Structures are given as C-alpha cells and as structure tokens.
Amino acid sequence: MNEQQRKQASQIKQVDPTDIKSDQDSNLERIQSIDSDELIGKYFQATYEPPNMKKAKKRLKKDVDVHYDFSIPKEMQNIGKDKKFLIRTYGCQMNEHDTEVMAGLLTDMGYQSTDDTNEADVILLNTCAIRENAENKVFGEIGHLKPLKLEKPDLIIGVCGCMSQEESVVNRILQKHHFIDMIFGTHNIHRLPSLLKEAMFSKAMVMEVWSKEGDIIENLPKVRKGKIKGWVNIMYGCDKFCTYCIVPYTRGKERSRMPEDIIQEVRQLAAAGYKEITLLGQNVNAYGKDLEFEYGLGQLMEEISKIDIPRVRFTTSHPRDFDDRLIEVLAQGGNLLDHIHLPVQSGSSEVLRVMARRYTREEYLVLVDKIRKAMPNATLTTDIIVGFPNETDEQFEDTMTLMEEVGFESAYTYIYSPREGTPSAKWEDNIPMEVKKERLQRLNALVNKQSAEAMKKYEGQTVKVLVEGESKKNPDVLSGYTERNKLVNFKAPNSVIGKIIEVKIIKAKTWSLDGELVEKAVEVN
Ligand code: SAH
Ligand code: SF4
Ligand code: F3S
C-alpha cells in the first residue's frame, strides 16, 4: 500500500472507538459465518493489495530512505494497559530480532508480555518462509489458534514475518483462515501500532504488505530477550538471488544502516552491561556497498573492536564478498571472535553455478586457506543443501569431500525445498525423497563425526565461557558458550551468570563440553 492508498484507507475507515464492543460482536459473526468465496473484495479494505513477488524482485537505484522520526500515535500509547501480548517466532536471528522490536512497540503501547496463549490479548506469529516445513509449522499453529479466537472474539491474531510477503500464503489465509485479524509484512513492522488500531476497531481483516526495496527505520523501541547477549542489525535485505532462496523477495534490497547508528547502538549495549553482540545481516559482507561513501564490514568491525564490549560476532557471511580487509581486521583478534559461519551450500562447482552462488569449489577453498593463514585457530561452520535439482551422486560426493577438506566443525544441513516464485522452483524437483534423505543422513553422520573430533581436542584445556544461565536440560548445571561458540555445561554458583569465566573441560560430547570451574570464579575477558 503506498502513501496515497494509506491516506485513502484512513479516510474510509473512520471508526468510533466507543463502538468497539458492537464491533467485537460482529467480528465473531464474521468469523463464524464467512463463506470463503464471498470474502475477497467484501471484507477487505478498498485498498487491499496482495504481496507481489515480481515487484519484490525490483532493485531500483532509488536511495534508501532512512527515517529517524518514529513515534507511536498518541491514541495508541496506552491502549495495551492491563492487556498482554505473545509473539511466536520462527526462522532466523533476523526474525528473533524483529520480535524484539515488536515487543518494544507493544510494550510502549502499555502491553505486558505473556507465554500463555490463554492470557494473551494480542498474538503475533512472526513467520519464516525459507523451507516448506517452516511454513507447515505456522499453518499448524494457525489451526490451533482458531478455537481460542472463537472463544475470545476480541483476541487479535496477526501473521507477520517472511511468510506474509508471499502471495500464496496470503491467499491461503484469505481463503481458509478468516479468523486472522491482521497480516503485515517485513517492511511494515513500524506500522504495527496503526495496524493494531485498525484491527481493533474494524470488521475487516487488516492487511498491509509492501513488496518493495525497503527503507530503514531507526529509533524503533526494542525489548531484548536477554541482558547478556544482544543482536544488532547492520543491514537488511539481500541482493544475491541464489536461485533456490526466497529471502531477497521477502526482505527487500540490501540496505546498510549508517555506521554511526550501529556504533551508537553497540555503545549503548556495552554501557548496559551486555557481554556479547552479534552483528546481523543476511549477507553481512555486503555491508556498506550501498552507502554513498567508501565503507565496508572491515572498517565497521575495526571501529567496533575499539568499543568496550568483550565479544563481537557476525552472521551470515557470504563467501563471495569476504574481502582481505575484513580478514586483516579479524586477524587482529581482541573482541572480534574467530568463529566464522561461511555457508558453502555445495561442494560441486557445477551445483554452485546453477545455485548462482557466484563462486566455485576452488575459490571457496582459496578463501578458506586465506582465513586459516590469517587466523590459524579460526573455527569454520557452514550451511549445506542436499538434493538440489539434478544433483548427481558424484556432485553430492563433492560436498562430502569438501566437508572433510575444510574441516568444518559443524554444519546446518537441509534437504532442498522448492520455494514458489524463485527460479529453481520452475525446475523439476527430480531427486527422489529417499535419495535426498539418504544423502542428508550420510552428510549428518560426517558432520557429527567432525563435530565430535573438534570437541575432543578441548579435553583437558581451559576455555573462557560466557555464562548464560541454567542449562536447558538440567537446572543444576550452568551453561554458556566459548569464544568459538562451543556449548559448555558445568557446576557453579548462580553468581557467575552473565560473567566470562574460566572452565576446565573434563569431557567432550558430540555437541557440547562438560567442564568444571577453575578455582574461584574470577571474571576474565
Ligand atoms: N544468507 C545466508 C543464509 C540464509 S538462509 C546465506 O546466504 O548463507 C539459511 C540457509 O537456509 C541457507 O544457507 C541455505 O542453506 C538454506 N536454504 C535457503 N533456501 C533453501 C531452500 N529453498 N531449500 C533448502 N534450504 C534452503
Ligand atoms: Fe538467500 Fe543467497 Fe541471499 Fe543467503 S545470499 S539470503 S542464500 S539469496
Ligand atoms: Fe526465514 Fe525470513 Fe529468516 S525466510 S530464515 S525468517 S529471513
């Protein structure tokens, strides 16, 4: 919806807030009685415009607008008093962080958070579209929420995140899940207060999904999930258009935040006592390419290395844009940790070509070599897709040998899942599921073996652990991560939570290490 359409919408939908009760009653009637064919056109605002993958693909050279003037409309500032919200998050760290922003917006509107769906007045599903099974989970949850909505017609249920940027998903919700109150896209998060207002006072499902390059909205409030580790977006979107991937369509064009805005946020987190930050972007190495001045991730990391925060990570790196300057800066160490997540996707140059990854197996290995020379102890981890269209047995074997040759210490492995609207979805998904599963199983066995071997080397060593809290599996034990992102479990008093302490590793497991405190728990950085 563009500016003009939005204005029209606000003219059309002048609602008297005192009329809210009767609206809720008719809302219930709407949910119970709508026949799907009647729905489109009748129950939507006159301005309804569905997401559009073709538009989302555009990368016009227009400047990205950066907005610093965000505020919550006055009439919404106290609307959540005595009310509660719940946000379910699916997908990657970008989505986790968007949830923190939405939690910030809702908190500033007076809402409190809850984990109990029965208590919630607003439920948001922050969705992920990366693979079909991610979407199935969300539709399962939508189904579970229907009885609750029928019981509590004034409950507001919203669908947001990457799935709401997809035409097929929005159409399915329009046709089959009329009880959803609002759908909004990844570019519309800052509009949540206004959309919530429309949803509360309206008989219609509220929809606002912009399929465009995207802007940057600064100064949005955030309620962060923890007080030890924090996420900082350095850029949004992706321009790589790997042939299998939906992200460039759901998240818009690559756009970098201004360095000073990022640095200020990191400083604030340091001042608030955070011990670790992770710089976020779908392709963080492209940071700065769209800025009007010469600036890249290397320079940004150099600036951030001077800030008094003990640990700085970044994710996700694309091998194509990993330049020498960045390697040089990372090699200086300090608070810049030498764990590099460098998704390779396949070990076959031919598969990489059809994936449009824009590097070959050989080029990837040259990059790994450079990284290892500069940072001999660096830990490398990766993402791999098996069963891409036409992937032969030999090409899969190339992935297995690359896994060993690089010595990845862990990997996220996926079965290829065609995503509607992407180029590869038009190609025949011709690797039978049993073959895909068998490849995945063999690959996972190798990943486990390499992870276990990497873990074994830590036995007897003393490592620095940032203690996060009680272990998820055993509340008598504390857990935290090493600089190279290994999970460590150990017994210690709760007073060490939030500190970086030394732990001696006693026993290595496949995915974690068991250790014990070194003498007294003295904080080390
Ligand atoms: N921006 C990151 C990763 C984003 S998505 C990068 O480029 O590396 C996380 C991972 O999901 C990808 O690395 C890829 O391995 C996997 N993935 C993306 N699309 C997929 C698809 N259609 N099917 C299966 N796995 C996919
Ligand atoms: Fe998707 Fe490729 Fe962009 Fe990663 S770089 S988000 S895999 S298009
Ligand atoms: Fe999923 Fe969107 Fe992240 S598709 S992986 S939530 S960018």
XYZ file of C-alpha atoms in Angstrom, residues 64-275:
212
model
C 17.032 4.090 0.608
C 15.072 6.359 2.922
C 16.330 6.369 6.496
C 13.700 7.532 8.969
C 14.622 8.861 12.377
C 11.233 10.244 13.295
C 9.357 7.199 14.507
C 6.784 7.634 17.249
C 3.745 5.728 18.449
C 0.476 7.534 17.634
C -0.816 9.252 20.748
C -4.114 7.387 20.864
C -2.220 4.046 20.898
C 0.254 4.886 23.653
C -1.840 3.429 26.451
C -4.094 1.084 24.521
C -2.497 -2.037 25.983
C -2.991 -1.130 29.631
C -3.924 -4.303 31.577
C -3.521 -6.353 28.404
C -0.975 -8.938 27.339
C 0.815 -9.974 24.162
C 2.541 -13.107 22.948
C 4.808 -13.368 19.901
C 5.778 -16.749 18.461
C 8.962 -16.538 16.436
C 10.018 -18.884 13.650
C 13.156 -18.705 11.475
C 16.479 -16.942 11.726
C 18.107 -14.396 14.048
C 16.736 -11.584 11.884
C 13.246 -12.682 12.849
C 14.217 -13.119 16.504
C 15.455 -9.563 16.461
C 12.315 -8.264 14.685
C 10.358 -9.890 17.501
C 12.366 -7.786 19.963
C 11.293 -4.685 18.042
C 7.621 -5.711 18.004
C 7.849 -6.495 21.721
C 9.273 -2.984 22.165
C 6.390 -1.429 20.239
C 3.763 -3.369 22.171
C 5.434 -2.576 25.498
C 5.433 1.112 24.605
C 1.706 0.767 23.962
C 1.253 -0.471 27.528
C 1.034 -4.230 26.870
C 2.816 -6.792 29.013
C 4.284 -9.997 27.635
C 2.998 -13.474 28.455
C 3.920 -17.048 27.493
C 0.365 -18.272 27.926
C -1.866 -18.135 24.827
C -4.980 -18.166 27.042
C -3.889 -14.954 28.741
C -2.937 -13.064 25.589
C -4.974 -10.242 24.063
C -2.666 -9.982 21.051
C -0.913 -12.973 19.463
C 1.563 -12.434 16.634
C 3.110 -15.202 14.547
C 6.462 -13.952 13.224
C 6.905 -16.434 10.410
C 9.684 -17.928 8.260
C 9.367 -18.934 4.594
C 12.751 -20.500 3.983
C 11.534 -24.101 3.537
C 8.159 -25.777 3.198
C 8.345 -27.401 6.641
C 8.862 -23.961 8.239
C 5.573 -22.878 6.656
C 3.750 -26.051 7.646
C 4.592 -25.409 11.293
C 2.994 -21.975 11.093
C -0.172 -23.246 9.426
C -0.358 -25.897 12.163
C -0.204 -23.152 14.795
C -2.814 -21.072 12.968
C -5.123 -24.099 13.125
C -4.520 -24.458 16.882
C -5.419 -20.824 17.495
C -8.861 -20.979 15.854
C -10.792 -22.375 18.876
C -9.196 -19.712 21.070
C -10.321 -16.959 18.739
C -13.861 -18.365 18.677
C -13.858 -18.369 22.471
C -12.348 -14.867 22.720
C -13.520 -12.838 19.725
C -11.715 -9.730 20.915
C -8.364 -11.542 20.775
C -6.253 -10.069 17.942
C -4.248 -12.600 15.938
C -1.650 -11.292 13.487
C 0.582 -13.021 10.942
C 3.808 -11.212 10.083
C 7.371 -12.040 9.051
C 8.584 -13.589 5.809
C 5.537 -15.749 5.001
C 3.306 -12.697 4.890
C 5.402 -11.414 1.962
C 4.313 -14.416 -0.147
C 1.285 -14.249 -2.411
C 0.414 -17.923 -1.987
C 0.456 -17.725 1.807
C -1.657 -14.595 1.939
C -4.183 -16.105 -0.470
C -4.385 -19.262 1.637
C -5.056 -17.215 4.776
C -7.665 -15.155 2.937
C -9.432 -18.248 1.737
C -9.153 -20.586 4.703
C -8.339 -18.699 7.871
C -10.761 -15.808 8.122
C -10.312 -15.500 11.844
C -6.856 -13.965 11.381
C -7.226 -10.243 12.197
C -4.155 -8.841 10.541
C -1.378 -9.666 8.121
C 1.602 -7.383 7.807
C 4.930 -7.685 6.043
C 8.586 -7.380 6.991
C 8.642 -3.771 5.708
C 5.613 -2.852 7.819
C 6.805 -3.665 11.333
C 6.932 0.005 12.353
C 3.286 0.302 11.311
C 2.223 -2.206 13.995
C 0.612 0.413 16.298
C -1.542 1.803 13.492
C -2.424 -1.623 12.116
C -3.375 -2.833 15.562
C -5.664 0.140 15.904
C -7.340 -0.689 12.593
C -7.690 -4.338 13.592
C -9.275 -3.427 16.934
C -11.860 -1.117 15.515
C -12.559 -2.844 12.247
C -14.802 -5.601 10.981
C -12.374 -6.373 8.210
C -9.147 -8.321 8.210
C -6.370 -5.721 8.129
C -3.654 -6.298 5.601
C -0.564 -4.288 4.840
C 2.307 -5.880 2.946
C 4.658 -3.705 0.944
C 6.516 -5.512 -1.813
C 9.345 -3.073 -2.325
C 13.033 -2.433 -1.909
C 12.549 -1.302 1.682
C 13.568 1.601 3.901
C 15.469 1.808 7.173
C 13.541 2.869 10.247
C 15.799 3.919 13.102
C 14.783 4.649 16.696
C 12.305 1.802 16.988
C 11.877 0.669 20.584
C 13.210 -2.808 21.481
C 12.677 -5.184 24.338
C 15.644 -7.520 24.127
C 15.310 -11.150 25.111
C 18.327 -11.203 27.385
C 20.742 -8.916 29.165
C 23.936 -10.774 28.282
C 23.911 -11.219 24.506
C 22.381 -8.740 22.051
C 21.702 -8.599 18.325
C 22.499 -5.555 16.222
C 21.234 -5.316 12.657
C 23.888 -3.806 10.436
C 21.987 -4.274 7.212
C 18.699 -5.512 5.862
C 17.683 -7.485 2.770
C 19.667 -9.483 0.245
C 20.562 -8.872 -3.417
C 22.237 -12.187 -4.097
C 19.201 -14.002 -5.532
C 20.558 -17.530 -5.103
C 18.211 -19.484 -7.347
C 16.604 -21.502 -4.543
C 16.152 -18.748 -1.989
C 13.101 -16.708 -1.032
C 14.887 -14.179 1.207
C 15.609 -11.483 -1.437
C 11.854 -11.398 -2.125
C 10.710 -11.387 1.490
C 13.287 -8.976 2.900
C 13.898 -6.495 0.090
C 17.021 -4.884 -1.244
C 20.378 -4.864 0.541
C 20.498 -1.710 2.584
C 23.090 -0.782 5.170
C 22.471 1.196 8.314
C 24.666 4.245 8.763
C 27.883 3.311 10.634
C 27.249 5.895 13.358
C 23.800 4.446 14.114
C 25.283 0.973 14.503
C 28.184 2.178 16.625
C 25.834 4.118 18.873
C 23.679 1.016 19.400
C 26.731 -1.107 20.233
C 27.935 1.555 22.690
C 24.529 1.583 24.371
C 24.605 -2.204 24.729
C 28.128 -2.040 26.179
C 27.025 0.647 28.639
C 24.037 -1.507 29.628
C 26.433 -4.327 30.551
C 25.944 -6.635 27.554
C 28.893 -9.003 27.121
